[in-house]
Amino acid sequence: MSDRILTTSEGRSAGRPAAWHRLRSPRHPRIWVEILLLAVSYGVYSLIRNAVPEQKAQALRNADWIWRAEHSLGLAFEKTVNHAVDSVGWLIVSMNYYYATLHFIVTIGVLVWLYRWHPGRYAAIRMILFSTTGVALLGYYLYPLAPPRLMESENFIDTVLVHQTWGSMASGDLKHMSNQYAAMPSMHIGWSLWCGLAIFALAKAPWARILGLLYPAATLVVIVATANHFWLDAVGGVLCLGFGLGLVYVWYGTLPHRLPRHVRRRTLREDADAGPVAVPALAAGGSGDPAAPAVGAAHAP
């Protein structure tokens, strides 16, 4: 009887690290799970972001502080860029639509590309995006900030209102659908830099890698020219992305581009019953080479 109890106890102890390794190992994503997860996550993000109290007085005080800090650094160039670009009609209108659309279109496009061509790395890179966005919500709650275009003491141009374009969820007819004082950190920068780094790290074509680097740079110009953000908001977005990268590195033991490109599909029963699965970063030869054997193939039950 005691032997049986001992055996059961040892089995449970052995099962814990096995389950831990399975949880941390790359696996092939399931399309219906990903669609549901993305929809729910964005819904929760929007709900929480817009539920943060719109502390107008504090947000404007914070904006004044940011503006003074940038002046003290000699880098308060937002108004100059805003007025210069606004004088070129076709350019500022294009930037308004860029701000309103590419933030979502490019991010979704990169997710689809990763899902289709880099399934083994998809979950890790998606985790960076989710954790980056999650910590940004904390910033919105703790540090309400008015964008430059809403500063009452300055002469910034709200380019969406002036040119009557659909370019911001916080301007015009859409301003009641979104928290107008959630400018810090800038997720336009956080998401665009996430897209750019993923493309630069994984794309093979040189032109694609160059575009990956240009995308967040162009986004920075757009958010400043349209007076939707200070450049320090962009720094906040970069810091949030750094948090997401660090979290994924701790979880997987490596950066996402070093994970294997492809992994074998696992059935629901295999997820429940399979033995330990090697994490590529910890396994011998875990270079992430697309030609390497699929993770889990050598451990199939």
Short mmCIF file of C-alpha atoms in Angstrom, two decimals:
data_model
loop_
_atom_site.label_atom_id
_atom_site.label_comp_id
_atom_site.label_asym_id
_atom_site.label_seq_id
_atom_site.Cartn_x
_atom_site.Cartn_y
_atom_site.Cartn_z
CA MET A 1 0.00 0.00 0.00
CA SER A 2 2.79 2.39 0.96
CA ASP A 3 4.62 1.54 -2.27
CA ARG A 4 1.52 2.45 -4.26
CA ILE A 5 1.18 5.79 -2.46
CA LEU A 6 4.89 6.50 -3.01
CA THR A 7 4.59 5.66 -6.72
CA THR A 8 1.56 7.94 -7.10
CA SER A 9 3.37 10.77 -5.31
CA GLU A 10 6.43 10.37 -7.52
CA GLY A 11 4.23 10.34 -10.62
CA ARG A 12 2.60 13.60 -9.61
CA SER A 13 5.97 15.20 -8.89
CA ALA A 14 7.27 14.12 -12.30
CA GLY A 15 4.11 15.35 -13.97
CA ARG A 16 4.52 18.91 -12.72
CA PRO A 17 7.75 19.72 -14.60
CA ALA A 18 6.37 17.88 -17.64
CA ALA A 19 3.30 20.11 -17.64
CA TRP A 20 5.50 23.17 -17.13
CA HIS A 21 7.67 22.27 -20.13
CA ARG A 22 4.59 21.66 -22.31
CA LEU A 23 3.17 25.03 -21.29
CA ARG A 24 6.39 26.85 -22.24
CA SER A 25 7.04 24.99 -25.48
CA PRO A 26 5.95 26.36 -28.89
CA ARG A 27 2.88 24.78 -30.40
CA HIS A 28 0.95 25.17 -33.63
CA PRO A 29 -1.80 27.80 -33.19
CA ARG A 30 -5.44 26.97 -33.86
CA ILE A 31 -7.25 29.49 -36.01
CA TRP A 32 -10.54 29.51 -34.10
CA VAL A 33 -8.74 29.97 -30.79
CA GLU A 34 -6.71 32.86 -32.17
CA ILE A 35 -9.71 34.66 -33.67
CA LEU A 36 -11.63 34.33 -30.41
CA LEU A 37 -8.63 35.38 -28.35
CA LEU A 38 -7.93 38.45 -30.47
CA ALA A 39 -11.58 39.52 -30.48
CA VAL A 40 -11.98 39.13 -26.73
CA SER A 41 -8.64 40.76 -25.98
CA TYR A 42 -9.33 43.81 -28.11
CA GLY A 43 -12.81 44.12 -26.61
CA VAL A 44 -11.39 44.00 -23.08
CA TYR A 45 -8.65 46.47 -24.03
CA SER A 46 -11.16 48.95 -25.45
CA LEU A 47 -13.51 48.52 -22.49
CA ILE A 48 -10.80 49.09 -19.88
CA ARG A 49 -9.13 51.94 -21.80
CA ASN A 50 -12.39 53.80 -22.22
CA ALA A 51 -13.51 53.06 -18.65
CA VAL A 52 -10.54 54.94 -17.20
CA PRO A 53 -11.89 58.21 -15.76
CA GLU A 54 -11.37 61.13 -18.11
CA GLN A 55 -9.50 63.34 -15.65
CA LYS A 56 -9.41 66.43 -17.83
CA ALA A 57 -7.80 68.82 -15.36
CA GLN A 58 -5.04 66.38 -14.40
CA ALA A 59 -4.53 65.33 -18.03
CA LEU A 60 -4.01 68.95 -19.07
CA ARG A 61 -1.64 69.57 -16.17
CA ASN A 62 0.37 66.53 -17.21
CA ALA A 63 0.44 67.77 -20.81
CA ASP A 64 1.77 71.14 -19.64
CA TRP A 65 4.47 69.33 -17.64
CA ILE A 66 5.47 67.19 -20.62
CA TRP A 67 5.63 70.26 -22.85
CA ARG A 68 7.81 72.13 -20.34
CA ALA A 69 10.08 69.08 -19.94
CA GLU A 70 10.57 68.87 -23.70
CA HIS A 71 11.37 72.59 -23.80
CA SER A 72 13.98 72.11 -21.08
CA LEU A 73 15.54 69.37 -23.21
CA GLY A 74 15.50 71.59 -26.27
CA LEU A 75 13.31 69.03 -28.09
CA ALA A 76 9.86 70.64 -28.12
CA PHE A 77 9.45 70.36 -31.89
CA GLU A 78 5.87 69.03 -32.08
CA LYS A 79 4.21 72.39 -32.81
CA THR A 80 6.67 73.21 -35.57
CA VAL A 81 6.07 69.87 -37.28
CA ASN A 82 2.31 70.14 -36.75
CA HIS A 83 2.07 73.58 -38.42
CA ALA A 84 4.52 72.77 -41.21
CA VAL A 85 2.78 69.57 -42.30
CA ASP A 86 -0.69 71.11 -41.91
CA SER A 87 0.25 73.67 -44.57
CA VAL A 88 0.46 70.85 -47.16
CA GLY A 89 -3.13 69.75 -47.60
CA TRP A 90 -2.72 66.41 -49.35
CA LEU A 91 0.06 65.38 -46.97
CA ILE A 92 -1.79 66.05 -43.72
CA VAL A 93 -4.99 64.45 -45.04
CA SER A 94 -2.97 61.35 -45.94
CA MET A 95 -1.48 61.34 -42.45
CA ASN A 96 -4.93 61.62 -40.88
CA TYR A 97 -6.04 58.47 -42.68
CA TYR A 98 -2.72 56.77 -41.96
CA TYR A 99 -3.29 57.42 -38.24
CA ALA A 100 -6.84 56.12 -38.36
CA THR A 101 -6.32 52.93 -40.38
CA LEU A 102 -2.82 51.49 -40.59
CA HIS A 103 -2.60 51.09 -36.82
CA PHE A 104 -5.09 48.23 -37.16
CA ILE A 105 -4.57 47.05 -40.74
CA VAL A 106 -0.82 46.50 -40.50
CA THR A 107 -1.00 44.90 -37.05
CA ILE A 108 -3.65 42.42 -38.17
CA GLY A 109 -1.74 41.78 -41.39
CA VAL A 110 1.45 40.94 -39.47
CA LEU A 111 -0.48 38.61 -37.16
CA VAL A 112 -1.92 36.78 -40.19
CA TRP A 113 1.54 36.57 -41.79
CA LEU A 114 3.05 35.16 -38.61
CA TYR A 115 0.22 32.65 -38.23
CA ARG A 116 0.61 31.44 -41.80
CA TRP A 117 4.39 31.46 -42.27
CA HIS A 118 5.85 31.33 -38.74
CA PRO A 119 3.42 29.25 -36.67
CA GLY A 120 6.11 28.10 -34.24
CA ARG A 121 6.94 31.69 -33.35
CA TYR A 122 3.42 33.08 -33.55
CA ALA A 123 2.36 32.57 -29.92
CA ALA A 124 5.53 34.12 -28.53
CA ILE A 125 5.30 37.22 -30.75
CA ARG A 126 1.58 37.54 -30.07
CA MET A 127 2.40 37.37 -26.35
CA ILE A 128 4.68 40.39 -26.78
CA LEU A 129 1.82 42.35 -28.37
CA PHE A 130 -0.65 41.41 -25.64
CA SER A 131 1.71 42.16 -22.74
CA THR A 132 2.76 45.46 -24.35
CA THR A 133 -0.89 46.50 -24.62
CA GLY A 134 -1.67 45.28 -21.11
CA VAL A 135 1.00 47.38 -19.44
CA ALA A 136 -0.10 50.37 -21.54
CA LEU A 137 -3.51 50.17 -19.86
CA LEU A 138 -1.78 50.69 -16.54
CA GLY A 139 -0.17 53.82 -17.96
CA TYR A 140 -3.54 55.19 -19.08
CA TYR A 141 -4.93 54.70 -15.59
CA LEU A 142 -1.99 56.08 -13.63
CA TYR A 143 -1.03 58.95 -15.92
CA PRO A 144 -3.91 60.62 -17.78
CA LEU A 145 -2.47 62.83 -20.50
CA ALA A 146 -4.08 65.19 -22.98
CA PRO A 147 -2.70 65.06 -26.53
CA PRO A 148 -1.15 68.29 -27.83
CA ARG A 149 -4.20 69.13 -29.97
CA LEU A 150 -6.33 69.41 -26.80
CA MET A 151 -3.98 71.74 -24.93
CA GLU A 152 -5.94 74.88 -24.21
CA SER A 153 -2.90 77.10 -23.72
CA GLU A 154 -1.13 76.23 -26.96
CA ASN A 155 -1.87 76.74 -30.63
CA PHE A 156 -1.70 73.15 -31.88
CA ILE A 157 -3.88 72.29 -34.89
CA ASP A 158 -6.37 69.43 -34.61
CA THR A 159 -5.83 68.29 -38.18
CA VAL A 160 -8.85 65.99 -38.19
CA LEU A 161 -11.25 68.79 -37.31
CA VAL A 162 -9.61 71.37 -39.58
CA HIS A 163 -9.59 69.11 -42.65
CA GLN A 164 -12.81 67.30 -41.75
CA THR A 165 -11.33 63.86 -42.19
CA TRP A 166 -12.02 60.65 -40.32
CA GLY A 167 -8.70 60.29 -38.59
CA SER A 168 -9.03 59.81 -34.85
CA MET A 169 -11.31 58.09 -32.40
CA ALA A 170 -10.74 61.06 -30.12
CA SER A 171 -11.81 63.84 -32.50
CA GLY A 172 -14.95 64.98 -34.24
CA ASP A 173 -18.03 62.80 -34.13
CA LEU A 174 -16.13 59.85 -32.66
CA LYS A 175 -14.69 61.63 -29.63
CA HIS A 176 -17.42 60.35 -27.31
CA MET A 177 -16.49 56.72 -28.07
CA SER A 178 -12.97 56.91 -26.68
CA ASN A 179 -11.06 58.26 -23.70
CA GLN A 180 -9.47 61.45 -25.03
CA TYR A 181 -6.88 61.58 -22.25
CA ALA A 182 -5.12 58.25 -22.84
CA ALA A 183 -2.12 59.53 -24.79
CA MET A 184 0.67 58.06 -22.64
CA PRO A 185 2.02 55.63 -23.73
CA SER A 186 1.45 55.72 -27.48
CA MET A 187 0.27 52.33 -28.72
CA HIS A 188 0.56 53.61 -32.27
CA ILE A 189 4.28 53.47 -31.60
CA GLY A 190 4.15 50.31 -29.48
CA TRP A 191 2.22 48.37 -32.11
CA SER A 192 4.08 49.77 -35.13
CA LEU A 193 7.45 48.99 -33.57
CA TRP A 194 6.19 45.48 -32.75
CA CYS A 195 5.24 45.06 -36.42
CA GLY A 196 8.50 46.53 -37.66
CA LEU A 197 10.73 44.36 -35.47
CA ALA A 198 8.81 41.20 -36.35
CA ILE A 199 9.16 41.92 -40.08
CA PHE A 200 12.82 42.90 -39.78
CA ALA A 201 13.70 39.78 -37.77
CA LEU A 202 11.79 37.23 -39.85
CA ALA A 203 11.34 38.53 -43.40
CA LYS A 204 13.83 37.31 -46.02
CA ALA A 205 13.41 40.02 -48.66
CA PRO A 206 15.66 43.03 -48.00
CA TRP A 207 12.96 45.45 -49.16
CA ALA A 208 10.50 43.99 -46.64
CA ARG A 209 13.01 44.35 -43.81
CA ILE A 210 13.65 47.97 -44.78
CA LEU A 211 9.91 48.68 -44.83
CA GLY A 212 9.68 47.04 -41.41
CA LEU A 213 12.10 49.61 -40.01
CA LEU A 214 10.52 52.54 -41.86
CA TYR A 215 7.00 51.80 -40.61
CA PRO A 216 7.51 52.82 -36.94
CA ALA A 217 9.64 55.78 -38.05
CA ALA A 218 6.84 57.01 -40.33
CA THR A 219 4.32 56.41 -37.54
CA LEU A 220 6.32 58.66 -35.22
CA VAL A 221 6.19 61.47 -37.78
CA VAL A 222 2.43 60.96 -38.19
CA ILE A 223 1.51 61.00 -34.50
CA VAL A 224 3.51 64.22 -34.01
CA ALA A 225 2.32 65.95 -37.20
CA THR A 226 -1.35 65.27 -36.39
CA ALA A 227 -0.83 66.55 -32.81
CA ASN A 228 -2.10 63.31 -31.34
CA HIS A 229 1.02 62.64 -29.27
CA PHE A 230 4.17 64.14 -27.83
CA TRP A 231 7.38 62.38 -28.78
CA LEU A 232 7.71 61.38 -25.12
CA ASP A 233 4.49 59.36 -25.56
CA ALA A 234 6.43 57.39 -28.17
CA VAL A 235 9.16 56.73 -25.61
CA GLY A 236 6.47 55.34 -23.33
CA GLY A 237 5.33 53.02 -26.12
CA VAL A 238 8.89 51.78 -26.63
CA LEU A 239 9.23 51.05 -22.90
CA CYS A 240 5.98 49.06 -22.95
CA LEU A 241 7.29 47.01 -25.86
CA GLY A 242 10.51 46.44 -23.95
CA PHE A 243 8.48 45.04 -21.09
CA GLY A 244 6.71 42.66 -23.47
CA LEU A 245 9.99 41.50 -24.98
CA GLY A 246 11.48 40.90 -21.55
CA LEU A 247 8.46 38.92 -20.40
CA VAL A 248 8.59 36.65 -23.44
CA TYR A 249 12.33 36.15 -23.04
CA VAL A 250 11.82 35.03 -19.44
CA TRP A 251 8.92 32.74 -20.40
CA TYR A 252 10.52 31.03 -23.40
CA GLY A 253 14.17 31.40 -22.43
CA THR A 254 14.99 33.02 -25.77
CA LEU A 255 13.80 35.67 -28.19
CA PRO A 256 10.94 34.68 -30.51
CA HIS A 257 12.94 34.72 -33.75
CA ARG A 258 15.19 31.98 -32.31
CA LEU A 259 12.25 29.62 -31.82
CA PRO A 260 11.59 27.04 -34.56
CA ARG A 261 9.61 28.33 -37.50
CA HIS A 262 7.37 25.27 -37.70
CA VAL A 263 6.06 22.93 -35.03
CA ARG A 264 4.06 19.74 -35.41
CA ARG A 265 0.34 20.02 -34.80
CA ARG A 266 -0.70 18.44 -31.52
CA THR A 267 -4.09 16.95 -30.87
CA LEU A 268 -6.13 17.80 -27.79
CA ARG A 269 -5.31 14.37 -26.36
CA GLU A 270 -1.61 14.90 -26.94
CA ASP A 271 -1.80 18.24 -25.15
CA ALA A 272 -3.23 16.42 -22.16
CA ASP A 273 -1.21 13.18 -22.24
CA ALA A 274 2.13 13.88 -23.93
CA GLY A 275 5.37 13.70 -22.01
CA PRO A 276 7.86 16.55 -21.61
CA VAL A 277 8.52 18.61 -24.72
CA ALA A 278 11.88 20.32 -25.14
CA VAL A 279 11.95 24.09 -25.23
CA PRO A 280 14.14 24.99 -28.24
CA ALA A 281 16.16 27.59 -26.34
CA LEU A 282 17.09 25.00 -23.73
CA ALA A 283 17.52 22.02 -26.00
CA ALA A 284 20.80 21.23 -27.70
CA GLY A 285 21.08 22.92 -31.05
CA GLY A 286 17.96 25.09 -30.47
CA SER A 287 18.94 27.68 -33.01
CA GLY A 288 15.48 28.22 -34.40
CA ASP A 289 16.63 27.09 -37.84
CA PRO A 290 13.53 26.49 -40.01
CA ALA A 291 15.17 23.32 -41.28
CA ALA A 292 15.48 21.90 -37.78
CA PRO A 293 13.18 19.00 -36.79
CA ALA A 294 9.75 20.07 -35.61
CA VAL A 295 9.46 20.40 -31.84
CA GLY A 296 7.58 17.50 -30.34
CA ALA A 297 8.30 15.10 -33.19
CA ALA A 298 10.87 13.22 -31.12
CA HIS A 299 8.60 13.21 -28.09
CA ALA A 300 5.39 11.99 -29.67
CA PRO A 301 3.59 9.41 -27.53
#
